[in-house]
PDB file of C-alpha atoms in Angstrom:
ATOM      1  CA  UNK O  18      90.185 167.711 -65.093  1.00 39.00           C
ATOM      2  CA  UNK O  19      90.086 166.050 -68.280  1.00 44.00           C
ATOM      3  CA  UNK O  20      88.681 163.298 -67.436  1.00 52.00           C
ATOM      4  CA  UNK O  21      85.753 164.936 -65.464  1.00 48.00           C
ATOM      5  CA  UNK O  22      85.224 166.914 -69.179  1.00 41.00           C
ATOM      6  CA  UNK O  23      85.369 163.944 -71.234  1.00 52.00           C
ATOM      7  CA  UNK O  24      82.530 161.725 -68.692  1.00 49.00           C
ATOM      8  CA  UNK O  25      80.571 165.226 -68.732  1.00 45.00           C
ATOM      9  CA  UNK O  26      80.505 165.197 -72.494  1.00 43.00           C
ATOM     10  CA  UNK O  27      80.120 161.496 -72.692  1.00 61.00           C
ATOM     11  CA  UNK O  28      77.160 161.326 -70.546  1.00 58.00           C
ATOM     12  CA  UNK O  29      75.508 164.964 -70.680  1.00 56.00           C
ATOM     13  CA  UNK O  30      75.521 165.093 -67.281  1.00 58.00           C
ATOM     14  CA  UNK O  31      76.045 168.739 -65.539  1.00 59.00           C
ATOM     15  CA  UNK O  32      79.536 168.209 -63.662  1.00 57.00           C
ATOM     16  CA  UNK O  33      77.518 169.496 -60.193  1.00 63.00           C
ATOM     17  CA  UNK O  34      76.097 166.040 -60.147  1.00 69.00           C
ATOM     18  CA  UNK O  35      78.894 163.597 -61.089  1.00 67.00           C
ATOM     19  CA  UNK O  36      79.170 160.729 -59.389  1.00 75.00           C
ATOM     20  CA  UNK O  37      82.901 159.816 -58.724  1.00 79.00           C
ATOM     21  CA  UNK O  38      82.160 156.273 -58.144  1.00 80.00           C
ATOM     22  CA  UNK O  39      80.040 155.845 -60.929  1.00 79.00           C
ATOM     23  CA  UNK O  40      83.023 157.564 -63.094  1.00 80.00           C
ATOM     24  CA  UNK O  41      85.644 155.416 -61.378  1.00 83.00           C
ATOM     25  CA  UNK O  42      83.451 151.957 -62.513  1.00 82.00           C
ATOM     26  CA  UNK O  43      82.851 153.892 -66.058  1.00 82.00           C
ATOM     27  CA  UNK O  44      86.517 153.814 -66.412  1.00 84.00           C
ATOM     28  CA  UNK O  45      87.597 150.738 -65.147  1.00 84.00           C
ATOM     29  CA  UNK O  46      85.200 149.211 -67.509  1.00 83.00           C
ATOM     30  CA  UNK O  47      86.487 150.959 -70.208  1.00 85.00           C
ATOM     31  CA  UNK O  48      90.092 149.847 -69.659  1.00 85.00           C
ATOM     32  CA  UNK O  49      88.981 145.964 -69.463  1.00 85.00           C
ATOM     33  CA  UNK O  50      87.072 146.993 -72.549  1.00 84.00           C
ATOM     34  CA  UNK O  51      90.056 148.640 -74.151  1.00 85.00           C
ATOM     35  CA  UNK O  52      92.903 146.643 -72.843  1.00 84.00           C
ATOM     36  CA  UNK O  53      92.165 142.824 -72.524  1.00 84.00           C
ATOM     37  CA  UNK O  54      89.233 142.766 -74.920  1.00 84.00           C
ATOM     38  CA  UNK O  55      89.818 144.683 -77.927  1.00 82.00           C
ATOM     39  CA  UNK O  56      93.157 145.825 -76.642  1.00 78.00           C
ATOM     40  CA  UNK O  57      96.612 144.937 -75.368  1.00 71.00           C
ATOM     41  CA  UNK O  58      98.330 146.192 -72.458  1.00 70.00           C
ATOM     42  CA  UNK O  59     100.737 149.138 -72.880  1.00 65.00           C
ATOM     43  CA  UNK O  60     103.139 148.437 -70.253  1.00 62.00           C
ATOM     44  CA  UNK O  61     104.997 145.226 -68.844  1.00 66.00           C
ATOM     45  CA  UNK O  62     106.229 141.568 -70.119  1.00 70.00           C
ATOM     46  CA  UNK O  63     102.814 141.361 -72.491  1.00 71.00           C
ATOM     47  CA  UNK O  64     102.899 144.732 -74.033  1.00 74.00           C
ATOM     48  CA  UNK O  65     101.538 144.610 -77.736  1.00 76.00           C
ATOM     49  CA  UNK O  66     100.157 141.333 -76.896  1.00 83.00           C
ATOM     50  CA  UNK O  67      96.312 140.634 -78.601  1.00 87.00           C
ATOM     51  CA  UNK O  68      93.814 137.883 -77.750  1.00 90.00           C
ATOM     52  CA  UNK O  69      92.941 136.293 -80.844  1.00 91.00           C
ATOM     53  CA  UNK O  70      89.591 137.131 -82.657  1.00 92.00           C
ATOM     54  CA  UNK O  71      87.764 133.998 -81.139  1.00 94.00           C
ATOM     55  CA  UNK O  72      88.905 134.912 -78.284  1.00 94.00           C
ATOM     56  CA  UNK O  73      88.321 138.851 -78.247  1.00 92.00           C
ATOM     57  CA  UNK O  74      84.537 137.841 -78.898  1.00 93.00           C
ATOM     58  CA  UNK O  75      84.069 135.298 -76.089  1.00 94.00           C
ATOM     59  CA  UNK O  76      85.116 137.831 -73.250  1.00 92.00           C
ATOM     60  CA  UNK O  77      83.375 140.281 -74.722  1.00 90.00           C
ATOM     61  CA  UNK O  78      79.803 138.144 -74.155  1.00 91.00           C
ATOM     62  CA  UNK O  79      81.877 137.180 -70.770  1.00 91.00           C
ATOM     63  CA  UNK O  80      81.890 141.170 -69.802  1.00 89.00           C
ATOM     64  CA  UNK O  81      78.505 141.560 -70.909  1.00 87.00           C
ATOM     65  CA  UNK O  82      77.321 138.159 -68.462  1.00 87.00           C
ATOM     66  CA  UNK O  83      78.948 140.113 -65.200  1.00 86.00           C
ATOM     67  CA  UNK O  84      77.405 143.207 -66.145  1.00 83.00           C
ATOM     68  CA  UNK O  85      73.756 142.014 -65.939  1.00 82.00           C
ATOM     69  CA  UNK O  86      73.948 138.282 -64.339  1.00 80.00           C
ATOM     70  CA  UNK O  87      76.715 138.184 -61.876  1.00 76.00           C
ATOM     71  CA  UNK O  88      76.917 139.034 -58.233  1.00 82.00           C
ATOM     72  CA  UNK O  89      80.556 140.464 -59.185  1.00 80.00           C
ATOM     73  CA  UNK O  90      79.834 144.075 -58.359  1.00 78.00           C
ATOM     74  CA  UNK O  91      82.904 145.584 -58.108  1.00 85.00           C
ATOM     75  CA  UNK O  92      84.579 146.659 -60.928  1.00 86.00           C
ATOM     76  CA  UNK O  93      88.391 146.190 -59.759  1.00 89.00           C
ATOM     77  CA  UNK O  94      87.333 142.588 -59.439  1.00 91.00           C
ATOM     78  CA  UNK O  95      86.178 142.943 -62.575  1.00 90.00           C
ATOM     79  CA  UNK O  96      89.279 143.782 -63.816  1.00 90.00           C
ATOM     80  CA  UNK O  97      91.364 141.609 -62.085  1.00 92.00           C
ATOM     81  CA  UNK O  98      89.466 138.709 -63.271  1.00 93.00           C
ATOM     82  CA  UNK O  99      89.863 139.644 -67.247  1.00 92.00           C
ATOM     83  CA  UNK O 100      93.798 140.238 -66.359  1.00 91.00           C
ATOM     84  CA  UNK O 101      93.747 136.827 -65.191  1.00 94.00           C
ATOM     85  CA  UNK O 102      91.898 135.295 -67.809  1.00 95.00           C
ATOM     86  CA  UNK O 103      93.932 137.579 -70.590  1.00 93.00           C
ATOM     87  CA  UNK O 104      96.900 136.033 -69.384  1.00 91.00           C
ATOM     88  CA  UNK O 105      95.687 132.682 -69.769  1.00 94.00           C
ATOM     89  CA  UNK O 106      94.102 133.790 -73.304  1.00 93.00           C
ATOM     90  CA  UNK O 107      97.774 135.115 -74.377  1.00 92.00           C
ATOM     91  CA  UNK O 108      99.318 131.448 -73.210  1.00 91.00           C
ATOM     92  CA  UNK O 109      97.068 129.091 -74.679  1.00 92.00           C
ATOM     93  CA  UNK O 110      96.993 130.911 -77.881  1.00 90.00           C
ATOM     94  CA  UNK O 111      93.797 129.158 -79.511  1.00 93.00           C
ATOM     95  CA  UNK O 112      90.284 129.664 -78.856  1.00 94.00           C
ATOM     96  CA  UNK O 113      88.618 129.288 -75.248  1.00 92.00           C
ATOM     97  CA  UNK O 114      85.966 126.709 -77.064  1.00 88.00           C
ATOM     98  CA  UNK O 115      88.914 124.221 -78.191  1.00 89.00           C
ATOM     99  CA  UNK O 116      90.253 124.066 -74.677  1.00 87.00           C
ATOM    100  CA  UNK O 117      92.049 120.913 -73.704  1.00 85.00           C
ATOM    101  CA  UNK O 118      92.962 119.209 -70.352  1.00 81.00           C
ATOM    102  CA  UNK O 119      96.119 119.499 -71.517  1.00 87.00           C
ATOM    103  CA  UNK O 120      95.931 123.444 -72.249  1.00 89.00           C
ATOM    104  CA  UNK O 121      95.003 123.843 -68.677  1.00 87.00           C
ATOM    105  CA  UNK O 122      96.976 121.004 -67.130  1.00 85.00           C
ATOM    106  CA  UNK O 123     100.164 123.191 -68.940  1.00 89.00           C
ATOM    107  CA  UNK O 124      98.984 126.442 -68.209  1.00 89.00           C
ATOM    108  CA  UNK O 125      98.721 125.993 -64.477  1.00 88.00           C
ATOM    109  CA  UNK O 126     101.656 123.713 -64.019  1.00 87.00           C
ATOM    110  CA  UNK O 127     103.653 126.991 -65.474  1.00 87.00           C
ATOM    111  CA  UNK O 128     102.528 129.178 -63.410  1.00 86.00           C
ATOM    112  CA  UNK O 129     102.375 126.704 -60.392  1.00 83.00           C
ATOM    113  CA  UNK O 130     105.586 127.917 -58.446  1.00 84.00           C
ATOM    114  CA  UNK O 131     106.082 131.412 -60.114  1.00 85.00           C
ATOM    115  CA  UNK O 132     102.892 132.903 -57.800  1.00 86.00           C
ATOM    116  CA  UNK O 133     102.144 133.094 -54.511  1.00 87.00           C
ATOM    117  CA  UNK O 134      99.426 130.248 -53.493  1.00 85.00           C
ATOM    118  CA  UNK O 135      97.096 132.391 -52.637  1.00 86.00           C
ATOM    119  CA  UNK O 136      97.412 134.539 -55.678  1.00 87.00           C
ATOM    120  CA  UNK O 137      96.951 130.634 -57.779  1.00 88.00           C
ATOM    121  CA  UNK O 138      94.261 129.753 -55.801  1.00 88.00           C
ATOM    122  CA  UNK O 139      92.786 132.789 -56.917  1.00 91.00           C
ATOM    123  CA  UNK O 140      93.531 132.460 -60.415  1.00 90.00           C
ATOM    124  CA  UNK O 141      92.578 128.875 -60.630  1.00 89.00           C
ATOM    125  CA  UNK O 142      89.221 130.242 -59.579  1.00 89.00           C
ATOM    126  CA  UNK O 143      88.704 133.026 -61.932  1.00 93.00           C
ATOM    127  CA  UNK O 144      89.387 130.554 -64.940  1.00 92.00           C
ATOM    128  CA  UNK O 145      87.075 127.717 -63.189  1.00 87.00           C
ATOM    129  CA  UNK O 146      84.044 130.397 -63.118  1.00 89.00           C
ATOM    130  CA  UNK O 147      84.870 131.375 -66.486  1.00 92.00           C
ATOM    131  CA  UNK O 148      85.175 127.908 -68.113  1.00 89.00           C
ATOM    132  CA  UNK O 149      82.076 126.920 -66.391  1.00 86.00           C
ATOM    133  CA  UNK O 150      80.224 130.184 -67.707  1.00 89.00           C
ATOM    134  CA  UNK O 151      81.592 129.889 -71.242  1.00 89.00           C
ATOM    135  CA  UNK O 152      81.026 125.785 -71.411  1.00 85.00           C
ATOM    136  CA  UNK O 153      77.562 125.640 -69.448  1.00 81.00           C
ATOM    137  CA  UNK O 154      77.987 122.234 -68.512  1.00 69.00           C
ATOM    138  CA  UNK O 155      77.875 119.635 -65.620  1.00 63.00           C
ATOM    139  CA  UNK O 156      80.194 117.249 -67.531  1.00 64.00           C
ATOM    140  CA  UNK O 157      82.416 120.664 -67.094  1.00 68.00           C
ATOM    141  CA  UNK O 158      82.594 120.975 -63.564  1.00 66.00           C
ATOM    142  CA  UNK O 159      83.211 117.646 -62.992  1.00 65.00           C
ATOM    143  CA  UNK O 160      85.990 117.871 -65.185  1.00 64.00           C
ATOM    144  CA  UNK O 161      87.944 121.325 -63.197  1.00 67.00           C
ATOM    145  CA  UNK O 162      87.101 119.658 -60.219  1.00 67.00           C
ATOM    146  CA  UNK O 163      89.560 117.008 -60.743  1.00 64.00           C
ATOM    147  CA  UNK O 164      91.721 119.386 -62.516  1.00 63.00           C
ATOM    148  CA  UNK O 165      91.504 121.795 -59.915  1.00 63.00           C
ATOM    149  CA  UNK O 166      92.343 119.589 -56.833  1.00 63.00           C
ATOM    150  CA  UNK O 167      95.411 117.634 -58.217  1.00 59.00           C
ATOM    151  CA  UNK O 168      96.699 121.362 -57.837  1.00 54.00           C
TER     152      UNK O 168
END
């Protein structure tokens, strides 16, 4: 009930014509905006745990790019894909523009055989979209290509 009083108040919209999927998205949103962005999570092995400044900014602009540009619709996708690219964030521990080989050659060899393979197929694919997004680049792709398949 809360919740339905906060969006109503939020949005000055009449509560007869809420619409509960539009609230669900709303707050989904929110929590990547909250949590991985600006925030940290508040439960499990990461609690506490902030993306750096650099980094804070950069999926912010990311957010912003699936919002208007992306066929990514769904926003539990949506926030599936910042978890996964949080946790890579949190590991690397410098900004997403000074990437290395090596930060993603370490990155994925850690996490390798403590996943499923589906599960690191899709997080391998989350970060590829991502690093091509952020770097804008052929030379890019080429490059997770050939990182990509010797995994």
């Amino acid at each position: 009930m809360k919740n339905t009083i906060k969006y109503v108040l939020e949005s000055e919209t009449d509560v007869s014509k809420i619409d509960e999927k539009d609230y669900e998205r709303r707050r989904l949103l929110k929590r990547v905006y909250d949590t991985y962005i600006k925030g940290s999570p508040i439960i499990g092995k990461n609690k506490g745990k902030k993306l750096i400044k650099e980094q804070q900014v950069v999926l912010e602009q990311y957010l912003e790019h699936l919002l208007k540009n992306s066929k990514i619709k769904s926003p539990y996708t949506i926030f599936n894909n910042f978890h996964t690219i949080y946790l890579f964030g949190i590991d690397v521990k410098k900004p997403f523009s000074n990437l290395e080989k090596k930060d993603l050659t370490k990155y994925f060899s850690t996490i390798r055989f403590k996943i499923k393979q589906a599960s690191f197929s899709t997080q391998q694919d989350v970060i590829k979209r991502f690093l091509i997004w952020l770097f804008d680049d052929k030379d890019c792709k080429s490059i997770l290509f050939w990182l990509f398949y010797l995994f």
